[in-house]
Short mmCIF file of C-alpha atoms and ligand atoms in Angstrom, two decimals:
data_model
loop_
_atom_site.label_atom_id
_atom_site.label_comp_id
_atom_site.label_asym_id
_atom_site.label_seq_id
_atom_site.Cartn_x
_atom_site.Cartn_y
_atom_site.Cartn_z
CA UNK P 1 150.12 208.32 -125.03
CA UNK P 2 151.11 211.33 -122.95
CA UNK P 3 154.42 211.78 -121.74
CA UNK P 4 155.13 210.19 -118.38
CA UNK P 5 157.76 212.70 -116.46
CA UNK P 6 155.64 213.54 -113.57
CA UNK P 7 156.74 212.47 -110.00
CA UNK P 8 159.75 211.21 -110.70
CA UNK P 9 161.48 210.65 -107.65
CA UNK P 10 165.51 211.38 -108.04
CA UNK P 11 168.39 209.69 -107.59
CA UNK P 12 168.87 210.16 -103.95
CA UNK P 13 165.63 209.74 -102.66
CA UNK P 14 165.49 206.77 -104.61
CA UNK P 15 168.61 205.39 -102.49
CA UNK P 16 167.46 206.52 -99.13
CA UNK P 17 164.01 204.45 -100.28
CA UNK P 18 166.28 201.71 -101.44
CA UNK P 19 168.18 201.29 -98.18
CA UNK P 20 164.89 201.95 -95.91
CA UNK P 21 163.64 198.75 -98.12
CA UNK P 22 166.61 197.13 -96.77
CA UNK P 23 165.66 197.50 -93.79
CA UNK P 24 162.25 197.03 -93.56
CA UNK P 25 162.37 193.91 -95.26
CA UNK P 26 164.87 192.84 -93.27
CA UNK P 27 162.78 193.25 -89.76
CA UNK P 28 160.47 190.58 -89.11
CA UNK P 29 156.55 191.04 -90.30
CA UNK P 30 154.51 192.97 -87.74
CA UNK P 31 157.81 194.35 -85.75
CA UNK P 32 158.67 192.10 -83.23
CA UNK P 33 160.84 195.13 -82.09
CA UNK P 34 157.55 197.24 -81.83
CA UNK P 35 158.65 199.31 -85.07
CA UNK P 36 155.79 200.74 -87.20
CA UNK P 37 157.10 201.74 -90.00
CA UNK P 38 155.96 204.70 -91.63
CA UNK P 39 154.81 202.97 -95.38
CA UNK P 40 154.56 199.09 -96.25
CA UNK P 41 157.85 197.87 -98.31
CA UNK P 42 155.42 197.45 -101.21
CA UNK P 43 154.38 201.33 -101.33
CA UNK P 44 158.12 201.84 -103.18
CA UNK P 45 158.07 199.06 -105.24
CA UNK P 46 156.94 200.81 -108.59
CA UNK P 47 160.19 203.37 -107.92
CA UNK P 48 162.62 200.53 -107.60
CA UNK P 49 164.92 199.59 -110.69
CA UNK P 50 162.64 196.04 -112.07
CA UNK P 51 165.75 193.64 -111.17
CA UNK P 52 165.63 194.78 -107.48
CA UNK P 53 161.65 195.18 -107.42
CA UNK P 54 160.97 191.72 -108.79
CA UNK P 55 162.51 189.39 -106.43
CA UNK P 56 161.01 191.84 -103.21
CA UNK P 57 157.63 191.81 -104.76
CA UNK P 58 157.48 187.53 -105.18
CA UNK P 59 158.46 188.07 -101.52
CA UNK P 60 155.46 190.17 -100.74
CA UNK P 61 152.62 188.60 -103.06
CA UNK P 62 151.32 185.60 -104.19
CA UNK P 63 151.43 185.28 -107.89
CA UNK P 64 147.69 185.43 -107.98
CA UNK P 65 148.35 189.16 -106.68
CA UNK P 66 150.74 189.44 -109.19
CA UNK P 67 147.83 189.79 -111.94
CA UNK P 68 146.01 192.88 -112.92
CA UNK P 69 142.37 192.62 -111.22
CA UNK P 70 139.50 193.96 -112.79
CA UNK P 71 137.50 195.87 -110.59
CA UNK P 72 134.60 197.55 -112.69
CA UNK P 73 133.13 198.25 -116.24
CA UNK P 74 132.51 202.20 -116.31
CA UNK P 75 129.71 202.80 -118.88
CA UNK P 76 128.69 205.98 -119.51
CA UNK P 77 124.66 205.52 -119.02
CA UNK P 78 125.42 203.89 -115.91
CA UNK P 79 122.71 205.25 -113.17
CA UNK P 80 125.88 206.03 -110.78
CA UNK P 81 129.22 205.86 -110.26
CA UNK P 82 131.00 202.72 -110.70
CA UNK P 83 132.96 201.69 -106.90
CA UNK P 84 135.34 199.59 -105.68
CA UNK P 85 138.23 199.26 -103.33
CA UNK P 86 142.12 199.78 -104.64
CA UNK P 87 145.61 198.44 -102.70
CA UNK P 88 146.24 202.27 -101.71
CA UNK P 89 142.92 203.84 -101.88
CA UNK P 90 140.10 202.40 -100.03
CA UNK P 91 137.26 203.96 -101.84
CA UNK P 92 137.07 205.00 -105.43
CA UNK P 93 134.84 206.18 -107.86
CA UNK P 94 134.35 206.43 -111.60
CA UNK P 95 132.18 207.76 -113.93
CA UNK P 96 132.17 208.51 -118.01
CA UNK P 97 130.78 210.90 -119.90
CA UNK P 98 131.08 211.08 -123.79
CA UNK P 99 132.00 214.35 -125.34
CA UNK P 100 131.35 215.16 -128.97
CA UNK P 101 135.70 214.74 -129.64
CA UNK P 102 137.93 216.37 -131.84
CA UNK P 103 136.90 215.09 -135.45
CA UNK P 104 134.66 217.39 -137.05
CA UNK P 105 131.93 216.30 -139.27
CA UNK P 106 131.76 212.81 -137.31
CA UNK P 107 129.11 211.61 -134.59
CA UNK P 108 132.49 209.09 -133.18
CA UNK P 109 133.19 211.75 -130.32
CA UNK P 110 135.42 210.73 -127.52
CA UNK P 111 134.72 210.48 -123.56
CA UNK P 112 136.35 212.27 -120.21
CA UNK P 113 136.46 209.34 -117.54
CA UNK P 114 136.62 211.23 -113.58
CA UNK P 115 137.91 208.83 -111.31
CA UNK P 116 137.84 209.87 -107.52
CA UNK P 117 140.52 208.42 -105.17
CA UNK P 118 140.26 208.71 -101.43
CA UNK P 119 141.19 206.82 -97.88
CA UNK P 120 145.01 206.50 -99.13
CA UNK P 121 146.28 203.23 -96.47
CA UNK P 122 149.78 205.35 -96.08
CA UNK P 123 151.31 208.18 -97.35
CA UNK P 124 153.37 206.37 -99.88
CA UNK P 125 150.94 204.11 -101.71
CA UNK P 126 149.77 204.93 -105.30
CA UNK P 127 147.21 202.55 -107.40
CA UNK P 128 147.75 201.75 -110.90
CA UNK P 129 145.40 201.24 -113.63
CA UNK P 130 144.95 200.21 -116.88
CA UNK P 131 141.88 201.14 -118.64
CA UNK P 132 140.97 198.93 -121.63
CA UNK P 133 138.35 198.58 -124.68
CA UNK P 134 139.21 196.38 -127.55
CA UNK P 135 140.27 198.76 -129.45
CA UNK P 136 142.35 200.76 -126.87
CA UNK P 137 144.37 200.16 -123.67
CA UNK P 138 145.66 203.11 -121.83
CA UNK P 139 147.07 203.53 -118.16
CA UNK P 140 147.87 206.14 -115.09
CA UNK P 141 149.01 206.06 -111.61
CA UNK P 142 147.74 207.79 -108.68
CA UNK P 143 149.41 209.19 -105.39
CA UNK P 144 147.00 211.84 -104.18
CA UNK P 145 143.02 211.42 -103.00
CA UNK P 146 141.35 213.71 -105.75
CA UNK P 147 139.71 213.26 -108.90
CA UNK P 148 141.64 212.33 -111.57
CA UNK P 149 140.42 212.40 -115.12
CA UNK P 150 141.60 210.58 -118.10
CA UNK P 151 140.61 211.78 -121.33
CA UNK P 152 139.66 209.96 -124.63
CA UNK P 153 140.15 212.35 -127.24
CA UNK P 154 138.31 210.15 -130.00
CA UNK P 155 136.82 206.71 -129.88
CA UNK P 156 138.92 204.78 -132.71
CA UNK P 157 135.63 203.95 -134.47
CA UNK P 158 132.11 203.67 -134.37
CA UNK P 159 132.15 200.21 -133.19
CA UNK P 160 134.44 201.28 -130.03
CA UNK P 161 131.41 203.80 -129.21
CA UNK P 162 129.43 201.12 -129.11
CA UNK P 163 131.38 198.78 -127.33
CA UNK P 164 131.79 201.35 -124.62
CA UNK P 165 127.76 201.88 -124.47
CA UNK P 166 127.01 198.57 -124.02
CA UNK P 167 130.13 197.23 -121.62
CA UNK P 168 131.98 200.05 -120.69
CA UNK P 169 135.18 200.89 -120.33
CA UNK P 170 136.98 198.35 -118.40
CA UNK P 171 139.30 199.12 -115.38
CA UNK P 172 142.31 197.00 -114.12
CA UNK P 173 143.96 197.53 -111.11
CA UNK P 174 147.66 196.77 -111.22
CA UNK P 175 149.70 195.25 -108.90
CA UNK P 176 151.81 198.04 -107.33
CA UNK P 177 154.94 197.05 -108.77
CA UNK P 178 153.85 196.20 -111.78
CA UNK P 179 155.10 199.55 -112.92
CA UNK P 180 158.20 197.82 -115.38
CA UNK P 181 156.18 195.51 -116.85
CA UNK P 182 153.57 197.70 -117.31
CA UNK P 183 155.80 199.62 -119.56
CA UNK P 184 156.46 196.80 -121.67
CA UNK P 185 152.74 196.36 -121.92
CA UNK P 186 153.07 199.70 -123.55
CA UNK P 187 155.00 197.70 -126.48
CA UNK P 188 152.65 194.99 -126.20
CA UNK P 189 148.96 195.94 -125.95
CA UNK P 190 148.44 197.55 -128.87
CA UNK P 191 148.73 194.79 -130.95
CA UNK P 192 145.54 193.68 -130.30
CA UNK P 193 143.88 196.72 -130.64
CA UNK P 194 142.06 196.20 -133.31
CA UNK P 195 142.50 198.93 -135.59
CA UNK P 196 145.29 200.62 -138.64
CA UNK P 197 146.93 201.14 -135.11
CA UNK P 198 147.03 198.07 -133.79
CA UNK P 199 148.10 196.92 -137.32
CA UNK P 200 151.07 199.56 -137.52
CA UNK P 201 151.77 198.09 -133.95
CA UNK P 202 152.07 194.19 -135.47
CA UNK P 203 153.99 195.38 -138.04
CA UNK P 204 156.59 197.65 -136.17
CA UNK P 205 156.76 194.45 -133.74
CA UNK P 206 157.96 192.30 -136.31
CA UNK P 207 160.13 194.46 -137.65
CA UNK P 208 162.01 195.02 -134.65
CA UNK P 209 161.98 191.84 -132.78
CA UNK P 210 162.34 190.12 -135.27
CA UNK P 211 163.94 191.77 -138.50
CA UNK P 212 160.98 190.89 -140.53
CA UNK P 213 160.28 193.11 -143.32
CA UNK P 214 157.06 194.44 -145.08
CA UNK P 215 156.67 195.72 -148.43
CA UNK P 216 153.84 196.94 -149.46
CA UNK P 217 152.15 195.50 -152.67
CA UNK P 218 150.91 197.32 -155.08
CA UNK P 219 147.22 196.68 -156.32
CA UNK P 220 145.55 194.44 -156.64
CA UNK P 221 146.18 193.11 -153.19
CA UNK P 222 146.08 189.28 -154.26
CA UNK P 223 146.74 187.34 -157.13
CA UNK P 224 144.95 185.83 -159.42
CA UNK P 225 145.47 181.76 -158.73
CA UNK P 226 144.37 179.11 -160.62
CA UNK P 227 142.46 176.27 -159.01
CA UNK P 228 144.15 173.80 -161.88
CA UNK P 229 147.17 175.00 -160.56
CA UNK P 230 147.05 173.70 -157.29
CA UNK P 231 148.54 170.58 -156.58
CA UNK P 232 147.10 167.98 -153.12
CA UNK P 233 149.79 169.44 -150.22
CA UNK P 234 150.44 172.84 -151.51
CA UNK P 235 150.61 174.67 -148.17
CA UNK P 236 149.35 177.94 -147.38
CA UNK P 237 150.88 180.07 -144.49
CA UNK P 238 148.90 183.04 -142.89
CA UNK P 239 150.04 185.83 -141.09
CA UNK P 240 147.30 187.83 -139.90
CA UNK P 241 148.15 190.96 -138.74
CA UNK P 242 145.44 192.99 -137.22
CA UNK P 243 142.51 192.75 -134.38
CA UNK P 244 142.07 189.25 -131.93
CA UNK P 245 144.31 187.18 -133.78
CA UNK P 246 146.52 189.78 -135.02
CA UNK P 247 148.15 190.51 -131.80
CA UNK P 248 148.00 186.55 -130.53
CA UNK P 249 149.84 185.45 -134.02
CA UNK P 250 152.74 188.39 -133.58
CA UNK P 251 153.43 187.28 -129.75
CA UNK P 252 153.40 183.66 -131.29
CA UNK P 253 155.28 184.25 -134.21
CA UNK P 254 157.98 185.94 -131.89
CA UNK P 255 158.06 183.28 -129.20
CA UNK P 256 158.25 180.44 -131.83
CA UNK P 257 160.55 181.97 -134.16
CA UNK P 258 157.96 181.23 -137.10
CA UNK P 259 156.99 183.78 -139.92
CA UNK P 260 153.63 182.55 -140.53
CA UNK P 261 150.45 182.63 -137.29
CA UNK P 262 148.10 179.66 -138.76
CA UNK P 263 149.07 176.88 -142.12
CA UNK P 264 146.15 174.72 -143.99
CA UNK P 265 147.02 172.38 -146.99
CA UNK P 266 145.11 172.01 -150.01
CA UNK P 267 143.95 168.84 -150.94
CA UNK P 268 142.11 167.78 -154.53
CA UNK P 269 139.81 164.82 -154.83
CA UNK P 270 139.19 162.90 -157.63
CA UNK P 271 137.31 165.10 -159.75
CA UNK P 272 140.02 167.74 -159.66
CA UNK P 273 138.23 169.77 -157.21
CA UNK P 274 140.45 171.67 -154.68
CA UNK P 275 140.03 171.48 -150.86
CA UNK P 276 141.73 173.53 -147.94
CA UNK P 277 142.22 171.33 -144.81
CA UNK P 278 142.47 173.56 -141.87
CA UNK P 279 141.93 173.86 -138.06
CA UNK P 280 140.17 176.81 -136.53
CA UNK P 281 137.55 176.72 -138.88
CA UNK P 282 134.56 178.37 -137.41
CA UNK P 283 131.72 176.08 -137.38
CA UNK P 284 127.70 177.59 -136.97
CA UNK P 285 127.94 177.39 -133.82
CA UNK P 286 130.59 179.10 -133.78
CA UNK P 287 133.26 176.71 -132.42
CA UNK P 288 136.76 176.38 -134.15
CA UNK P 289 136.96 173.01 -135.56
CA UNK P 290 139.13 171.05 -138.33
CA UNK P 291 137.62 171.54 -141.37
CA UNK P 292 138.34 170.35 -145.03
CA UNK P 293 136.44 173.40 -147.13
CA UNK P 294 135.87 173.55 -150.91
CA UNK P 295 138.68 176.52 -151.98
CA UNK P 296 136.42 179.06 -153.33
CA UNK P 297 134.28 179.17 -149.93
CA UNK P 298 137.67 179.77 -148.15
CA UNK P 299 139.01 181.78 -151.03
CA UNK P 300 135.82 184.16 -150.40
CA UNK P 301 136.45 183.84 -146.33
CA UNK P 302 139.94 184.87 -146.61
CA UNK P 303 139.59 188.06 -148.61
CA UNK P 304 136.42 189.05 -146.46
CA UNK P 305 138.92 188.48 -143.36
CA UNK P 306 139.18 191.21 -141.25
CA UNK P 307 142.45 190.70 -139.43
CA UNK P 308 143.94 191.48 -142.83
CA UNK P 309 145.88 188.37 -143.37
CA UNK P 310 148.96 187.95 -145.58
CA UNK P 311 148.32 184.54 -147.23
CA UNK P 312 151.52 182.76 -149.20
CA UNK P 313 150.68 179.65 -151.32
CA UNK P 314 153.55 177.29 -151.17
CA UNK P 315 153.66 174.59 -153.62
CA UNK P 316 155.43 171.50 -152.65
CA UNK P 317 158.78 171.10 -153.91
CA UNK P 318 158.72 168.01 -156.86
CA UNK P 319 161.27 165.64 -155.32
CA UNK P 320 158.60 165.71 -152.03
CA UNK P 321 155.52 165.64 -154.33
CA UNK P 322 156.76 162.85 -155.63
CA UNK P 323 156.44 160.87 -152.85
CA UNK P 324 153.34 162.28 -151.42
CA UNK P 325 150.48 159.77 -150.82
CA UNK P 326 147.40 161.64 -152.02
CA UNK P 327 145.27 159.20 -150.15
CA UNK P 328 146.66 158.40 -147.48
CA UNK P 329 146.36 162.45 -146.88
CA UNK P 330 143.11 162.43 -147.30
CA UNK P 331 142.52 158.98 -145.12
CA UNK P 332 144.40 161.53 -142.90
CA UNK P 333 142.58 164.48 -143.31
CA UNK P 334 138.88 162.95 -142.95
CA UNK P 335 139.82 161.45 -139.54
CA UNK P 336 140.80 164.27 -137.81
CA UNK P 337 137.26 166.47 -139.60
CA UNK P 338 135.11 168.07 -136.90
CA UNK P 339 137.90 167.44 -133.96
CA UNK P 340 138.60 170.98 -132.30
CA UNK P 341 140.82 173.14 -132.69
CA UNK P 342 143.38 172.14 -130.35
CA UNK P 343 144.26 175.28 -127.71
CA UNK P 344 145.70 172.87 -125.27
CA UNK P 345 148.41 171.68 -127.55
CA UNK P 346 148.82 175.47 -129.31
CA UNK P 347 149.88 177.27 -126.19
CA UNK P 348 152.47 174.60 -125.31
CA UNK P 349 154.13 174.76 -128.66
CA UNK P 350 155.08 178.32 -126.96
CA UNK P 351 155.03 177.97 -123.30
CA UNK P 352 157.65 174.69 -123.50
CA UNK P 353 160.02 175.21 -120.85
CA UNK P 354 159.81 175.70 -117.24
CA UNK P 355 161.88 179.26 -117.80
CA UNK P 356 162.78 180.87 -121.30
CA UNK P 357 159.73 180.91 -123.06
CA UNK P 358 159.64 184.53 -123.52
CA UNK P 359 162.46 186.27 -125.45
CA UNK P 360 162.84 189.65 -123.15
CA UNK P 361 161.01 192.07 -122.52
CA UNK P 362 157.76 189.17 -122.55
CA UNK P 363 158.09 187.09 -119.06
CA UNK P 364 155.55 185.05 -117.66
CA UNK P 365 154.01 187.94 -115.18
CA UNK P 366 153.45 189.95 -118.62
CA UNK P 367 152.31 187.34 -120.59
CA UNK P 368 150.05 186.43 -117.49
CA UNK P 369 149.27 190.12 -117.21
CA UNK P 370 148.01 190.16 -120.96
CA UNK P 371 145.83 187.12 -120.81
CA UNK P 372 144.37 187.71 -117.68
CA UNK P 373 143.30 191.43 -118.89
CA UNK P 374 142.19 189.32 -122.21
CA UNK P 375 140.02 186.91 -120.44
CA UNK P 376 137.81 189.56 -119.47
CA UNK P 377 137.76 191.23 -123.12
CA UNK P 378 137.84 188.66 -125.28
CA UNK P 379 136.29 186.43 -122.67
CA UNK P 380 135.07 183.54 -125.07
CA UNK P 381 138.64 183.32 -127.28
CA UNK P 382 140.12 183.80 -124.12
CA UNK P 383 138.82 180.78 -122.68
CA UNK P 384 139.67 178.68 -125.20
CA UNK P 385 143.02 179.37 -125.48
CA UNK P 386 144.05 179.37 -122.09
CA UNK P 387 141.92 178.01 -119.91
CA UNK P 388 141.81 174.75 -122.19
CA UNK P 389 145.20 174.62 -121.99
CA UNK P 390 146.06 174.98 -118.92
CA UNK P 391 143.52 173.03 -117.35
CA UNK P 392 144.41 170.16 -120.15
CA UNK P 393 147.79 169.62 -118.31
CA UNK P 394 146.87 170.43 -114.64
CA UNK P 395 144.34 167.93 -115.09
CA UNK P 396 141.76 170.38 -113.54
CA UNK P 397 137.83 171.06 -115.15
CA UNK P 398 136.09 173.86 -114.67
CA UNK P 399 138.58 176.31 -113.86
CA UNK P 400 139.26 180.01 -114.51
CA UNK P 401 142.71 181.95 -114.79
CA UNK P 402 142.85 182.74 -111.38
CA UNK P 403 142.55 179.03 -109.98
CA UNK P 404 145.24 178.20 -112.54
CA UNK P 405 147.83 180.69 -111.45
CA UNK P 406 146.85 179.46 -107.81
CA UNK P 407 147.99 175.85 -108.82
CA UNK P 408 151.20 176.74 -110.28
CA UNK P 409 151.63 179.10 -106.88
CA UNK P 410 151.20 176.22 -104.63
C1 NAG N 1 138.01 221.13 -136.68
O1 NAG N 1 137.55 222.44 -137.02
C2 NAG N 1 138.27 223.51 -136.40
C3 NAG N 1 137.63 224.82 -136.79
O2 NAG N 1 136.30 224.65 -137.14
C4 NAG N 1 139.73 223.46 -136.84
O3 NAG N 1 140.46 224.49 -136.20
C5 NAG N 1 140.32 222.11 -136.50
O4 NAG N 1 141.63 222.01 -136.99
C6 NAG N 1 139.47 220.97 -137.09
N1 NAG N 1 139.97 219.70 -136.63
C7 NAG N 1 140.16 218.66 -137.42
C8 NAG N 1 140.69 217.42 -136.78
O5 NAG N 1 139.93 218.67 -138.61
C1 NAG N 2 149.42 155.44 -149.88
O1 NAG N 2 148.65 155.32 -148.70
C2 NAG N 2 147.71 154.26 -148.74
C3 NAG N 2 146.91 154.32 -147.47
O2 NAG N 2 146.00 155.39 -147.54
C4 NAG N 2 148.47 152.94 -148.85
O3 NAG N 2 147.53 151.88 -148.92
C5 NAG N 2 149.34 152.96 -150.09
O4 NAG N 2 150.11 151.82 -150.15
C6 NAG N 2 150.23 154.18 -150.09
N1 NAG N 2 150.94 154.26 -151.36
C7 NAG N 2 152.26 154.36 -151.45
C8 NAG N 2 152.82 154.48 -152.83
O5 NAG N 2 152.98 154.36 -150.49
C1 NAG N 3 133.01 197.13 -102.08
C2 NAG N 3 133.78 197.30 -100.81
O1 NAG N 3 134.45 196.41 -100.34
N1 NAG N 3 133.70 198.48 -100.24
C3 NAG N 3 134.42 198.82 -99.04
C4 NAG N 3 135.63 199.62 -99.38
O2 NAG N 3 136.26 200.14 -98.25
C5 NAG N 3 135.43 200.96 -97.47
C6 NAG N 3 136.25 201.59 -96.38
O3 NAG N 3 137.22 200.71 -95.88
C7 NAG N 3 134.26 200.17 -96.94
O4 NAG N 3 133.40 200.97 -96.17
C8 NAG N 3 133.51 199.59 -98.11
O5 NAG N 3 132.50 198.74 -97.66
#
């Protein structure tokens, strides 16, 4: 990502900003006293330290301003320009054109997206945006009415190309404060891009956050096990690293303190046949179910997986085998078979507490950030996840992000 040292505003304009904040907010909406002031309070939010700009912004928005808003899909065979309105800039434009990119001897190429800002509503203001595929997220700022372009050196791969064709390249708007936690998007985002970057990302999260460490193994990358080997509750614990789930299972992993993203247990039957109970099995209809799944069909699914999951089986220690009921697992097991998946109790294994469910820097306006930019990605996992949830406890039906986040406002 390119450096970000432009327009920095100093130290001392910074405090004469500060204190004319002070003041404005401290005059009554609309000036009573006939004031007009010469830029709305919001204008310097982005410039303000994050502690300070917080609290003013909840002042100034809703939390249904608080999230990103998508405002258009720019696709490059699009007839014309894709339009809409910004907080600071009234009318805007975009367009993208792909450009044959900087690898040689591929067709992957890259794009140049021009973005035209104009009508600022006061000297001050500045629109940010985040621009998003799956497989990239990427952001900029504007002050002046001009065009603008952002440039995409190289798609990541042919399947991002094609993405882009068909949806386009997605554009947020940011709330105008948003500036901190858009900078710990920065640490964020990538991990569920869905490529060796987005897996570096995972990794490097771990390892940071949470003093996890990898070692790389050396081929074969996965053992040789032995179905006779495997004993009814043997557990096996996932960790996917990489693409959709990738970048869900870190955040989780983090936020729950857990090393593993998604467990099954392996269950054998009578005729010494081995099973893997799981949930989030993907059914042909492609809902995520509970499933019990003869090993070598999820043997085969697991090394075709591309989110590139570590898998650990962990036989059951002999003094607990020894008092595990075999059948009264599987009486277990065979109940709960074609149940779903169960988002609405997933996300409140995380979200548990009214406050501190987020180790820093995650809060609930990131993680709100995140999903609401997901929704409209990943629109389908998305749903699931969230909007199951949420609407689970709030009692609510048919009911998108937005409507959510209104509840909780009012
Ligand atoms: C592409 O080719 C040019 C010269 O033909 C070379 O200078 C450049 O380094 C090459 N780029 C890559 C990424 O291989
Ligand atoms: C095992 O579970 C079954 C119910 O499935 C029960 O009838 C049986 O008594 C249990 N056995 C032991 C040893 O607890
Ligand atoms: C889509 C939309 O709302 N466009 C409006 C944006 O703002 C300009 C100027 O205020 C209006 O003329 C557009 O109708």
């Amino acid at each position: 990502m390119a450096s970000r040292t432009r327009r920095g505003a100093g130290p001392l304009p910074r405090l004469c900003l500060l204190l004319l904040l002070v003041l404005a907010t401290g005059l009554p909406r609309g000036g009573a006293l006939g004031l007009k002031l010469p830029f709305s309070p919001g204008d310097v939010l982005p410039i303000l330290p994050r502690q300070v700009a917080w609290p003013v912004m909840n002042t100034l928005h809703s939390a249904v301003d608080l999230l990103p808003s998508f405002v258009a899909a720019v696709a490059p065979a699009a007839p014309s320009p894709a339009v809409w309105n910004g907080s600071c800039f009234a009318v805007n434009e975009a367009a993208l054109e792909l450009t044959p990119g900087d690898r040689n001897g591929t067709e992957i190429g890259g794009a140049v997206l021009r973005l035209k800002t104009a009508s600022a509503q006061s000297w001050t203001c500045m629109d940010l945006y985040v621009f998003a595929t799956p497989y990239r997220i990427t952001w900029d700022y504007y002050f002046a009415a001009r065009e603008h372009t952002l440039e995409i050196t190289s798609w990541e791969e042919e399947a991002e190309l094609e993405y882009v064709k068909q949806h386009g390249v997605s554009v947020f708007l940011m709330p105008s404060g948003m500036l901190g936690t858009l900078l710990s998007l920065i640490d964020v985002l990538p991990l569920f891009s869905n490529t060796g970057w987005g897996q570096n990302s995972n990794l490097a999260f771990l390892e940071k956050h949470m003093g996890a460490t990898f070692e790389k193994r050396s081929q074969p990358w996965f053992a040789n096990i032995m179905k006779e080997d495997i004993q009814s509750g043997d557990f096996l614990a996932l960790s996917k690293i990489r693409g959709r789930w990738g970048g869900f299972e870190t955040l989780e992993k983090w936020v729950t303190g857990a090393f593993a993203g998604h467990t099954a247990v392996c269950l054998k039957d009578e005729n010494g046949d081995v099973w893997v109970a799981e949930s989030g099995f993907e059914n042909e209809k492609g809902e995520e179910i509970i499933a019990i799944v003869p090993w070598d069909e999820w043997w085969e699914m697991a090394l075709k997986d591309g989110s590139n999951p570590q898998i650990a089986l962990l036989p059951l220690h002999p003094d607990i085998r020894s008092r595990f009921n075999e059948s009264a697992a599987w009486d277990f097991a065979r109940s709960m078979v074609g149940k779903p998946y169960g988002y609405h109790n997933m996300i409140f294994s995380w979200i548990d507490t009214i406050g501190d469910n987020y180790p820093p820097p995650l809060d609930a306006n990131l993680v709100m950030a995140v999903m609401s930019m997901w929704t409209r990605l990943q629109p389908l996992y998305a749903a699931n996840m969230w909007n199951e949830a949420l609407n689970k406890r709030l009692g609510t039906e048919v009911c998108k992000l937005v409507c959510i986040v209104a509840s909780f406002d009012g």
